[in-house]
Amino acid sequence: MKTITSLFSEERNQLQTDIDNTIGIEQIVKLVQNRLDNLERIYIEKLNLAQVRLASFFLDTLRQSIATLAAANYLQAAPTEQKQITNPSTKFFSSRLILKLLQGLVYIGILGSLFSLTKTTPGAWMAILLTSLLIGLEIVLQLELNNQQNNSISEGLLELPQPILRVDSKVFLDCLGDALNTIDLAVARVEESNKHEGDLAIEELPELLNFLQRLMGASKLDKPQMAHELAKLLPQILMSQGINTQIYRPNDPHSDREYFDFEPSIDPDTKDHVTLTPALLKGDRLIRRGRVIEPAYSSARE
């Protein structure tokens, strides 16, 4: 019987590729849960009822745990972080404004001095014209520089990388494999427990030992009626151990032919099925097959 861990290992590479190619946590959750459903259908085919119940419980819990991944979401920047970004630019703008004011006062002082020289030196008008032209060029350059800076800041804000929420497929599948291995260990312990119950020595079954002791006493006393009464206690003793007996009935849909071995009757006139030994079942698990004598030409045998 293959373990669910070995079944998972066979599909791990393909599942990892599918996760890496899937965008969106919800899609990844659905993908993994569907794969778990497929693994469960294959895995439980060879398990008994107790093992199926245990494995299904663990797998349901695992599916619910994986579903919590869908709660992951993007985190928006807080307003305080935006203030921390804008404050340095505000201080820088204030310093530049003060510098420009001082620079303007210097230009005004230079122009005033040149105008005072025009009364004595006619060539001072050329110096005034060149200085005015220089001031105009600087103003135009500063305006152009400010526009470029504003555009670069706007483009930078527009081109901020968007956060992408991704799943590390390797780490995720490693954790999933560990969880499936835990399921295998739990199911294996149930199987070992069932084997141990089947290997119990007769001295560890006091009720059965007491019955055999009393039956041997009736046999020694040569009292068949007493032995017959004791035999009626057998179903009660078996039920105390969780064991049920089943008689084969051809027309009963709950009487499964797979629980019995059939032998043809040597009497050609026999028309009924005769159960020589009943089948013994513990829950849905067959412990001992029964034995049935059936008509030699019954419809079941044909």
mmCIF file of C-alpha atoms in Angstrom:
data_model
loop_
_atom_site.group_PDB
_atom_site.id
_atom_site.type_symbol
_atom_site.label_atom_id
_atom_site.label_comp_id
_atom_site.label_asym_id
_atom_site.label_seq_id
_atom_site.Cartn_x
_atom_site.Cartn_y
_atom_site.Cartn_z
ATOM 1 C CA MET A 1 0.000 0.000 0.000
ATOM 2 C CA LYS A 2 1.372 3.393 -0.974
ATOM 3 C CA THR A 3 1.554 6.083 1.671
ATOM 4 C CA ILE A 4 0.065 9.498 1.020
ATOM 5 C CA THR A 5 3.596 10.918 1.317
ATOM 6 C CA SER A 6 4.808 8.768 -1.589
ATOM 7 C CA LEU A 7 1.753 9.737 -3.656
ATOM 8 C CA PHE A 8 2.484 13.399 -2.911
ATOM 9 C CA SER A 9 6.164 12.984 -3.889
ATOM 10 C CA GLU A 10 5.130 11.695 -7.318
ATOM 11 C CA GLU A 11 3.168 14.887 -8.022
ATOM 12 C CA ARG A 12 5.308 17.400 -6.132
ATOM 13 C CA ASN A 13 7.354 18.711 -9.076
ATOM 14 C CA GLN A 14 4.261 19.330 -11.193
ATOM 15 C CA LEU A 15 2.457 20.951 -8.254
ATOM 16 C CA GLN A 16 5.437 23.239 -7.589
ATOM 17 C CA THR A 17 5.448 24.315 -11.250
ATOM 18 C CA ASP A 18 1.707 25.019 -11.124
ATOM 19 C CA ILE A 19 2.093 27.122 -7.960
ATOM 20 C CA ASP A 20 4.936 29.161 -9.482
ATOM 21 C CA ASN A 21 2.810 29.834 -12.574
ATOM 22 C CA THR A 22 -0.275 30.832 -10.571
ATOM 23 C CA ILE A 23 -0.858 34.462 -9.584
ATOM 24 C CA GLY A 24 -3.169 35.058 -6.650
ATOM 25 C CA ILE A 25 -3.363 33.408 -3.236
ATOM 26 C CA GLU A 26 -6.969 32.256 -3.677
ATOM 27 C CA GLN A 27 -6.096 30.423 -6.903
ATOM 28 C CA ILE A 28 -3.161 28.701 -5.178
ATOM 29 C CA VAL A 29 -5.392 27.608 -2.280
ATOM 30 C CA LYS A 30 -7.936 26.076 -4.688
ATOM 31 C CA LEU A 31 -5.152 24.369 -6.655
ATOM 32 C CA VAL A 32 -3.626 22.718 -3.578
ATOM 33 C CA GLN A 33 -6.991 21.696 -2.135
ATOM 34 C CA ASN A 34 -7.974 20.018 -5.409
ATOM 35 C CA ARG A 35 -4.704 18.064 -5.410
ATOM 36 C CA LEU A 36 -5.362 16.959 -1.824
ATOM 37 C CA ASP A 37 -8.815 15.729 -2.855
ATOM 38 C CA ASN A 38 -7.258 13.599 -5.600
ATOM 39 C CA LEU A 39 -4.624 12.195 -3.223
ATOM 40 C CA GLU A 40 -7.278 11.352 -0.646
ATOM 41 C CA ARG A 41 -9.390 9.395 -3.141
ATOM 42 C CA ILE A 42 -6.405 7.245 -4.129
ATOM 43 C CA TYR A 43 -5.020 6.872 -0.610
ATOM 44 C CA ILE A 44 -8.132 5.685 1.253
ATOM 45 C CA GLU A 45 -8.932 2.895 -1.220
ATOM 46 C CA LYS A 46 -6.697 0.415 0.667
ATOM 47 C CA LEU A 47 -7.542 1.557 4.224
ATOM 48 C CA ASN A 48 -10.006 0.059 6.676
ATOM 49 C CA LEU A 49 -12.855 2.046 8.157
ATOM 50 C CA ALA A 50 -10.967 3.297 11.228
ATOM 51 C CA GLN A 51 -8.006 4.404 9.119
ATOM 52 C CA VAL A 52 -10.272 6.150 6.590
ATOM 53 C CA ARG A 53 -11.971 8.141 9.336
ATOM 54 C CA LEU A 54 -8.652 9.180 10.873
ATOM 55 C CA ALA A 55 -7.057 10.129 7.539
ATOM 56 C CA SER A 56 -10.154 12.083 6.445
ATOM 57 C CA PHE A 57 -10.170 14.023 9.723
ATOM 58 C CA PHE A 58 -6.515 15.031 9.363
ATOM 59 C CA LEU A 59 -6.941 15.964 5.683
ATOM 60 C CA ASP A 60 -10.003 18.105 6.433
ATOM 61 C CA THR A 61 -8.013 19.928 9.107
ATOM 62 C CA LEU A 62 -5.132 20.404 6.664
ATOM 63 C CA ARG A 63 -7.448 21.821 3.992
ATOM 64 C CA GLN A 64 -8.883 24.310 6.496
ATOM 65 C CA SER A 65 -5.380 25.389 7.512
ATOM 66 C CA ILE A 66 -4.389 25.983 3.883
ATOM 67 C CA ALA A 67 -7.536 28.062 3.367
ATOM 68 C CA THR A 68 -6.209 30.618 5.889
ATOM 69 C CA LEU A 69 -3.651 31.706 3.256
ATOM 70 C CA ALA A 70 -6.495 33.502 1.473
ATOM 71 C CA ALA A 71 -6.550 36.027 4.337
ATOM 72 C CA ALA A 72 -3.175 37.460 3.220
ATOM 73 C CA ASN A 73 -3.447 40.937 1.655
ATOM 74 C CA TYR A 74 -1.390 43.968 0.630
ATOM 75 C CA LEU A 75 -0.431 46.541 3.304
ATOM 76 C CA GLN A 76 -1.006 50.211 2.367
ATOM 77 C CA ALA A 77 1.521 52.882 3.466
ATOM 78 C CA ALA A 78 0.494 54.833 6.564
ATOM 79 C CA PRO A 79 -0.027 58.672 6.389
ATOM 80 C CA THR A 80 2.837 59.220 8.877
ATOM 81 C CA GLU A 81 5.281 57.623 6.415
ATOM 82 C CA GLN A 82 4.191 60.072 3.695
ATOM 83 C CA LYS A 83 4.854 63.012 6.016
ATOM 84 C CA GLN A 84 8.335 61.748 6.706
ATOM 85 C CA ILE A 85 9.041 61.750 2.969
ATOM 86 C CA THR A 86 7.638 65.240 2.271
ATOM 87 C CA ASN A 87 9.210 67.030 5.258
ATOM 88 C CA PRO A 88 12.841 67.047 3.906
ATOM 89 C CA SER A 89 11.735 68.561 0.592
ATOM 90 C CA THR A 90 9.831 71.310 2.449
ATOM 91 C CA LYS A 91 12.920 72.283 4.455
ATOM 92 C CA PHE A 92 15.036 72.283 1.305
ATOM 93 C CA PHE A 93 12.531 74.553 -0.446
ATOM 94 C CA SER A 94 12.621 77.052 2.466
ATOM 95 C CA SER A 95 16.442 77.234 2.361
ATOM 96 C CA ARG A 96 16.430 77.837 -1.388
ATOM 97 C CA LEU A 97 13.854 80.624 -1.006
ATOM 98 C CA ILE A 98 16.031 82.465 1.520
ATOM 99 C CA LEU A 99 19.053 82.085 -0.760
ATOM 100 C CA LYS A 100 17.130 83.493 -3.734
ATOM 101 C CA LEU A 101 15.997 86.492 -1.686
ATOM 102 C CA LEU A 102 19.571 87.286 -0.672
ATOM 103 C CA GLN A 103 20.696 86.846 -4.278
ATOM 104 C CA GLY A 104 17.960 89.247 -5.426
ATOM 105 C CA LEU A 105 19.064 91.890 -2.909
ATOM 106 C CA VAL A 106 22.635 91.618 -4.221
ATOM 107 C CA TYR A 107 21.404 92.128 -7.819
ATOM 108 C CA ILE A 108 19.370 95.148 -6.753
ATOM 109 C CA GLY A 109 22.429 96.638 -5.007
ATOM 110 C CA ILE A 110 24.567 96.121 -8.127
ATOM 111 C CA LEU A 111 21.973 97.740 -10.392
ATOM 112 C CA GLY A 112 21.616 100.682 -7.986
ATOM 113 C CA SER A 113 25.356 101.260 -8.028
ATOM 114 C CA LEU A 114 25.431 101.131 -11.850
ATOM 115 C CA PHE A 115 22.564 103.613 -12.150
ATOM 116 C CA SER A 116 24.457 106.039 -9.922
ATOM 117 C CA LEU A 117 27.420 105.878 -12.310
ATOM 118 C CA THR A 118 25.403 106.838 -15.392
ATOM 119 C CA LYS A 119 25.636 110.560 -14.492
ATOM 120 C CA THR A 120 29.435 110.547 -14.665
ATOM 121 C CA THR A 121 30.145 107.507 -16.874
ATOM 122 C CA PRO A 122 27.950 107.016 -19.998
ATOM 123 C CA GLY A 123 29.385 103.492 -20.547
ATOM 124 C CA ALA A 124 27.664 102.311 -17.369
ATOM 125 C CA TRP A 125 24.433 101.742 -19.395
ATOM 126 C CA MET A 126 26.066 98.833 -21.178
ATOM 127 C CA ALA A 127 26.962 97.233 -17.809
ATOM 128 C CA ILE A 128 23.349 97.740 -16.650
ATOM 129 C CA LEU A 129 22.027 96.078 -19.844
ATOM 130 C CA LEU A 130 24.360 93.077 -19.534
ATOM 131 C CA THR A 131 23.541 92.651 -15.838
ATOM 132 C CA SER A 132 19.792 92.762 -16.583
ATOM 133 C CA LEU A 133 20.261 90.174 -19.335
ATOM 134 C CA LEU A 134 22.216 87.923 -16.947
ATOM 135 C CA ILE A 135 19.454 88.186 -14.318
ATOM 136 C CA GLY A 136 16.815 87.285 -16.909
ATOM 137 C CA LEU A 137 18.783 84.246 -18.117
ATOM 138 C CA GLU A 138 19.196 83.009 -14.557
ATOM 139 C CA ILE A 139 15.462 83.373 -13.879
ATOM 140 C CA VAL A 140 14.633 81.408 -17.049
ATOM 141 C CA LEU A 141 17.146 78.664 -16.155
ATOM 142 C CA GLN A 142 15.779 78.388 -12.616
ATOM 143 C CA LEU A 143 12.191 78.070 -13.879
ATOM 144 C CA GLU A 144 13.235 75.333 -16.337
ATOM 145 C CA LEU A 145 15.160 73.507 -13.624
ATOM 146 C CA ASN A 146 12.171 73.644 -11.265
ATOM 147 C CA ASN A 147 9.879 72.234 -13.980
ATOM 148 C CA GLN A 148 12.284 69.343 -14.621
ATOM 149 C CA GLN A 149 12.499 68.552 -10.914
ATOM 150 C CA ASN A 150 8.710 68.611 -10.531
ATOM 151 C CA ASN A 151 8.307 66.320 -13.538
ATOM 152 C CA SER A 152 10.916 63.849 -12.237
ATOM 153 C CA ILE A 153 9.225 63.770 -8.820
ATOM 154 C CA SER A 154 5.815 63.153 -10.439
ATOM 155 C CA GLU A 155 7.201 60.391 -12.631
ATOM 156 C CA GLY A 156 8.902 58.835 -9.625
ATOM 157 C CA LEU A 157 5.625 58.783 -7.707
ATOM 158 C CA LEU A 158 3.800 57.279 -10.665
ATOM 159 C CA GLU A 159 6.465 54.644 -11.263
ATOM 160 C CA LEU A 160 6.605 53.293 -7.716
ATOM 161 C CA PRO A 161 6.762 49.479 -7.886
ATOM 162 C CA GLN A 162 3.508 47.776 -6.929
ATOM 163 C CA PRO A 163 3.748 45.122 -4.197
ATOM 164 C CA ILE A 164 3.343 41.512 -5.385
ATOM 165 C CA LEU A 165 2.246 38.834 -2.926
ATOM 166 C CA ARG A 166 3.947 35.555 -3.790
ATOM 167 C CA VAL A 167 4.136 32.093 -2.230
ATOM 168 C CA ASP A 168 7.491 30.359 -1.831
ATOM 169 C CA SER A 169 6.481 27.063 -3.420
ATOM 170 C CA LYS A 170 9.444 25.080 -2.034
ATOM 171 C CA VAL A 171 8.909 26.114 1.592
ATOM 172 C CA PHE A 172 5.151 25.670 1.265
ATOM 173 C CA LEU A 173 5.431 22.158 -0.201
ATOM 174 C CA ASP A 174 8.023 21.149 2.410
ATOM 175 C CA CYS A 175 5.550 22.041 5.163
ATOM 176 C CA LEU A 176 2.749 20.258 3.300
ATOM 177 C CA GLY A 177 4.902 17.136 2.970
ATOM 178 C CA ASP A 178 5.601 17.152 6.732
ATOM 179 C CA ALA A 179 1.861 17.344 7.444
ATOM 180 C CA LEU A 180 1.126 14.414 5.106
ATOM 181 C CA ASN A 181 3.895 12.376 6.739
ATOM 182 C CA THR A 182 2.173 12.929 10.090
ATOM 183 C CA ILE A 183 -1.014 11.452 8.599
ATOM 184 C CA ASP A 184 0.926 8.375 7.463
ATOM 185 C CA LEU A 185 2.345 7.882 10.959
ATOM 186 C CA ALA A 186 -1.101 8.146 12.565
ATOM 187 C CA VAL A 187 -2.656 5.683 10.097
ATOM 188 C CA ALA A 188 0.254 3.253 10.603
ATOM 189 C CA ARG A 189 -0.308 3.305 14.366
ATOM 190 C CA VAL A 190 -3.972 2.378 13.857
ATOM 191 C CA GLU A 191 -2.898 -0.568 11.691
ATOM 192 C CA GLU A 192 -0.373 -1.720 14.306
ATOM 193 C CA SER A 193 -3.048 -1.477 17.000
ATOM 194 C CA ASN A 194 -5.403 -3.666 14.948
ATOM 195 C CA LYS A 195 -2.647 -6.248 14.416
ATOM 196 C CA HIS A 196 -1.902 -6.271 18.120
ATOM 197 C CA GLU A 197 -5.559 -6.940 18.928
ATOM 198 C CA GLY A 198 -5.569 -9.855 16.490
ATOM 199 C CA ASP A 199 -2.442 -11.356 18.082
ATOM 200 C CA LEU A 200 -3.715 -11.352 21.667
ATOM 201 C CA ALA A 201 -2.998 -14.525 23.569
ATOM 202 C CA ILE A 202 -5.957 -16.470 24.906
ATOM 203 C CA GLU A 203 -4.948 -15.723 28.506
ATOM 204 C CA GLU A 204 -5.539 -12.032 27.775
ATOM 205 C CA LEU A 205 -9.206 -12.766 26.983
ATOM 206 C CA PRO A 206 -10.702 -13.754 30.360
ATOM 207 C CA GLU A 207 -14.292 -14.065 29.157
ATOM 208 C CA LEU A 208 -13.357 -16.482 26.380
ATOM 209 C CA LEU A 209 -11.082 -18.411 28.723
ATOM 210 C CA ASN A 210 -13.879 -18.719 31.303
ATOM 211 C CA PHE A 211 -16.270 -19.977 28.600
ATOM 212 C CA LEU A 212 -13.834 -22.665 27.442
ATOM 213 C CA GLN A 213 -13.222 -23.695 31.023
ATOM 214 C CA ARG A 214 -16.945 -24.183 31.667
ATOM 215 C CA LEU A 215 -17.422 -25.946 28.306
ATOM 216 C CA MET A 216 -14.658 -28.419 29.114
ATOM 217 C CA GLY A 217 -16.296 -29.047 32.489
ATOM 218 C CA ALA A 218 -19.632 -29.878 30.830
ATOM 219 C CA SER A 219 -17.832 -32.191 28.413
ATOM 220 C CA LYS A 220 -16.105 -34.048 31.277
ATOM 221 C CA LEU A 221 -19.427 -34.449 33.097
ATOM 222 C CA ASP A 222 -21.007 -35.793 29.883
ATOM 223 C CA LYS A 223 -23.863 -33.259 29.993
ATOM 224 C CA PRO A 224 -24.746 -32.235 26.380
ATOM 225 C CA GLN A 225 -27.633 -30.032 27.492
ATOM 226 C CA MET A 226 -25.309 -27.979 29.652
ATOM 227 C CA ALA A 227 -22.855 -27.655 26.745
ATOM 228 C CA HIS A 228 -25.714 -26.528 24.489
ATOM 229 C CA GLU A 229 -26.734 -23.818 26.957
ATOM 230 C CA LEU A 230 -23.146 -22.632 27.230
ATOM 231 C CA ALA A 231 -22.891 -22.374 23.420
ATOM 232 C CA LYS A 232 -25.698 -19.797 23.499
ATOM 233 C CA LEU A 233 -23.307 -17.484 25.381
ATOM 234 C CA LEU A 234 -20.873 -17.326 22.456
ATOM 235 C CA PRO A 235 -22.557 -14.405 20.590
ATOM 236 C CA GLN A 236 -22.549 -12.399 23.835
ATOM 237 C CA ILE A 237 -18.844 -13.072 24.421
ATOM 238 C CA LEU A 238 -17.965 -12.093 20.851
ATOM 239 C CA MET A 239 -20.049 -8.901 21.025
ATOM 240 C CA SER A 240 -18.185 -7.878 24.190
ATOM 241 C CA GLN A 241 -15.049 -7.851 22.001
ATOM 242 C CA GLY A 242 -16.800 -5.871 19.242
ATOM 243 C CA ILE A 243 -17.149 -8.935 16.999
ATOM 244 C CA ASN A 244 -20.373 -9.692 15.131
ATOM 245 C CA THR A 245 -21.397 -12.938 13.429
ATOM 246 C CA GLN A 246 -23.082 -13.028 10.038
ATOM 247 C CA ILE A 247 -25.110 -15.895 8.570
ATOM 248 C CA TYR A 248 -25.343 -16.128 4.798
ATOM 249 C CA ARG A 249 -28.824 -15.416 3.424
ATOM 250 C CA PRO A 250 -29.124 -15.394 -0.386
ATOM 251 C CA ASN A 251 -32.015 -12.918 -0.489
ATOM 252 C CA ASP A 252 -30.588 -10.517 2.082
ATOM 253 C CA PRO A 253 -28.809 -7.523 0.411
ATOM 254 C CA HIS A 254 -26.708 -7.037 3.568
ATOM 255 C CA SER A 255 -25.348 -10.595 3.370
ATOM 256 C CA ASP A 256 -22.170 -10.257 1.316
ATOM 257 C CA ARG A 257 -20.923 -13.325 -0.591
ATOM 258 C CA GLU A 258 -17.349 -12.078 -0.260
ATOM 259 C CA TYR A 259 -17.424 -12.948 3.446
ATOM 260 C CA PHE A 260 -17.942 -16.677 2.771
ATOM 261 C CA ASP A 261 -16.353 -19.680 1.074
ATOM 262 C CA PHE A 262 -18.882 -21.782 -0.863
ATOM 263 C CA GLU A 263 -18.898 -25.535 -1.438
ATOM 264 C CA PRO A 264 -21.415 -27.448 -3.590
ATOM 265 C CA SER A 265 -23.708 -29.857 -1.800
ATOM 266 C CA ILE A 266 -23.259 -33.557 -2.509
ATOM 267 C CA ASP A 267 -27.026 -33.968 -2.237
ATOM 268 C CA PRO A 268 -28.603 -32.992 -5.607
ATOM 269 C CA ASP A 269 -31.975 -32.466 -3.914
ATOM 270 C CA THR A 270 -30.702 -29.751 -1.579
ATOM 271 C CA LYS A 271 -32.323 -26.386 -2.391
ATOM 272 C CA ASP A 272 -31.228 -24.248 0.553
ATOM 273 C CA HIS A 273 -27.929 -22.658 1.555
ATOM 274 C CA VAL A 274 -26.533 -24.040 4.800
ATOM 275 C CA THR A 275 -24.085 -21.913 6.813
ATOM 276 C CA LEU A 276 -21.612 -24.255 8.461
ATOM 277 C CA THR A 277 -19.576 -21.478 10.093
ATOM 278 C CA PRO A 278 -20.669 -17.816 10.260
ATOM 279 C CA ALA A 279 -18.414 -14.994 9.153
ATOM 280 C CA LEU A 280 -16.823 -12.929 11.926
ATOM 281 C CA LEU A 281 -16.619 -9.132 11.484
ATOM 282 C CA LYS A 282 -15.275 -6.376 13.692
ATOM 283 C CA GLY A 283 -16.966 -3.221 12.522
ATOM 284 C CA ASP A 284 -16.653 -3.328 8.725
ATOM 285 C CA ARG A 285 -13.456 -5.407 8.848
ATOM 286 C CA LEU A 286 -13.623 -9.129 8.084
ATOM 287 C CA ILE A 287 -11.792 -11.232 10.701
ATOM 288 C CA ARG A 288 -12.724 -14.775 9.673
ATOM 289 C CA ARG A 289 -14.454 -15.955 6.526
ATOM 290 C CA GLY A 290 -17.540 -18.111 6.874
ATOM 291 C CA ARG A 291 -18.250 -21.443 5.177
ATOM 292 C CA VAL A 292 -21.471 -22.193 3.273
ATOM 293 C CA ILE A 293 -22.846 -25.324 1.566
ATOM 294 C CA GLU A 294 -24.930 -24.286 -1.454
ATOM 295 C CA PRO A 295 -27.139 -26.289 -3.835
ATOM 296 C CA ALA A 296 -25.156 -27.994 -6.560
ATOM 297 C CA TYR A 297 -27.123 -26.278 -9.309
ATOM 298 C CA SER A 298 -28.058 -22.998 -7.607
ATOM 299 C CA SER A 299 -28.438 -19.849 -9.622
ATOM 300 C CA ALA A 300 -25.684 -18.269 -7.572
ATOM 301 C CA ARG A 301 -23.211 -20.963 -8.561
ATOM 302 C CA GLU A 302 -24.147 -20.734 -12.238
#
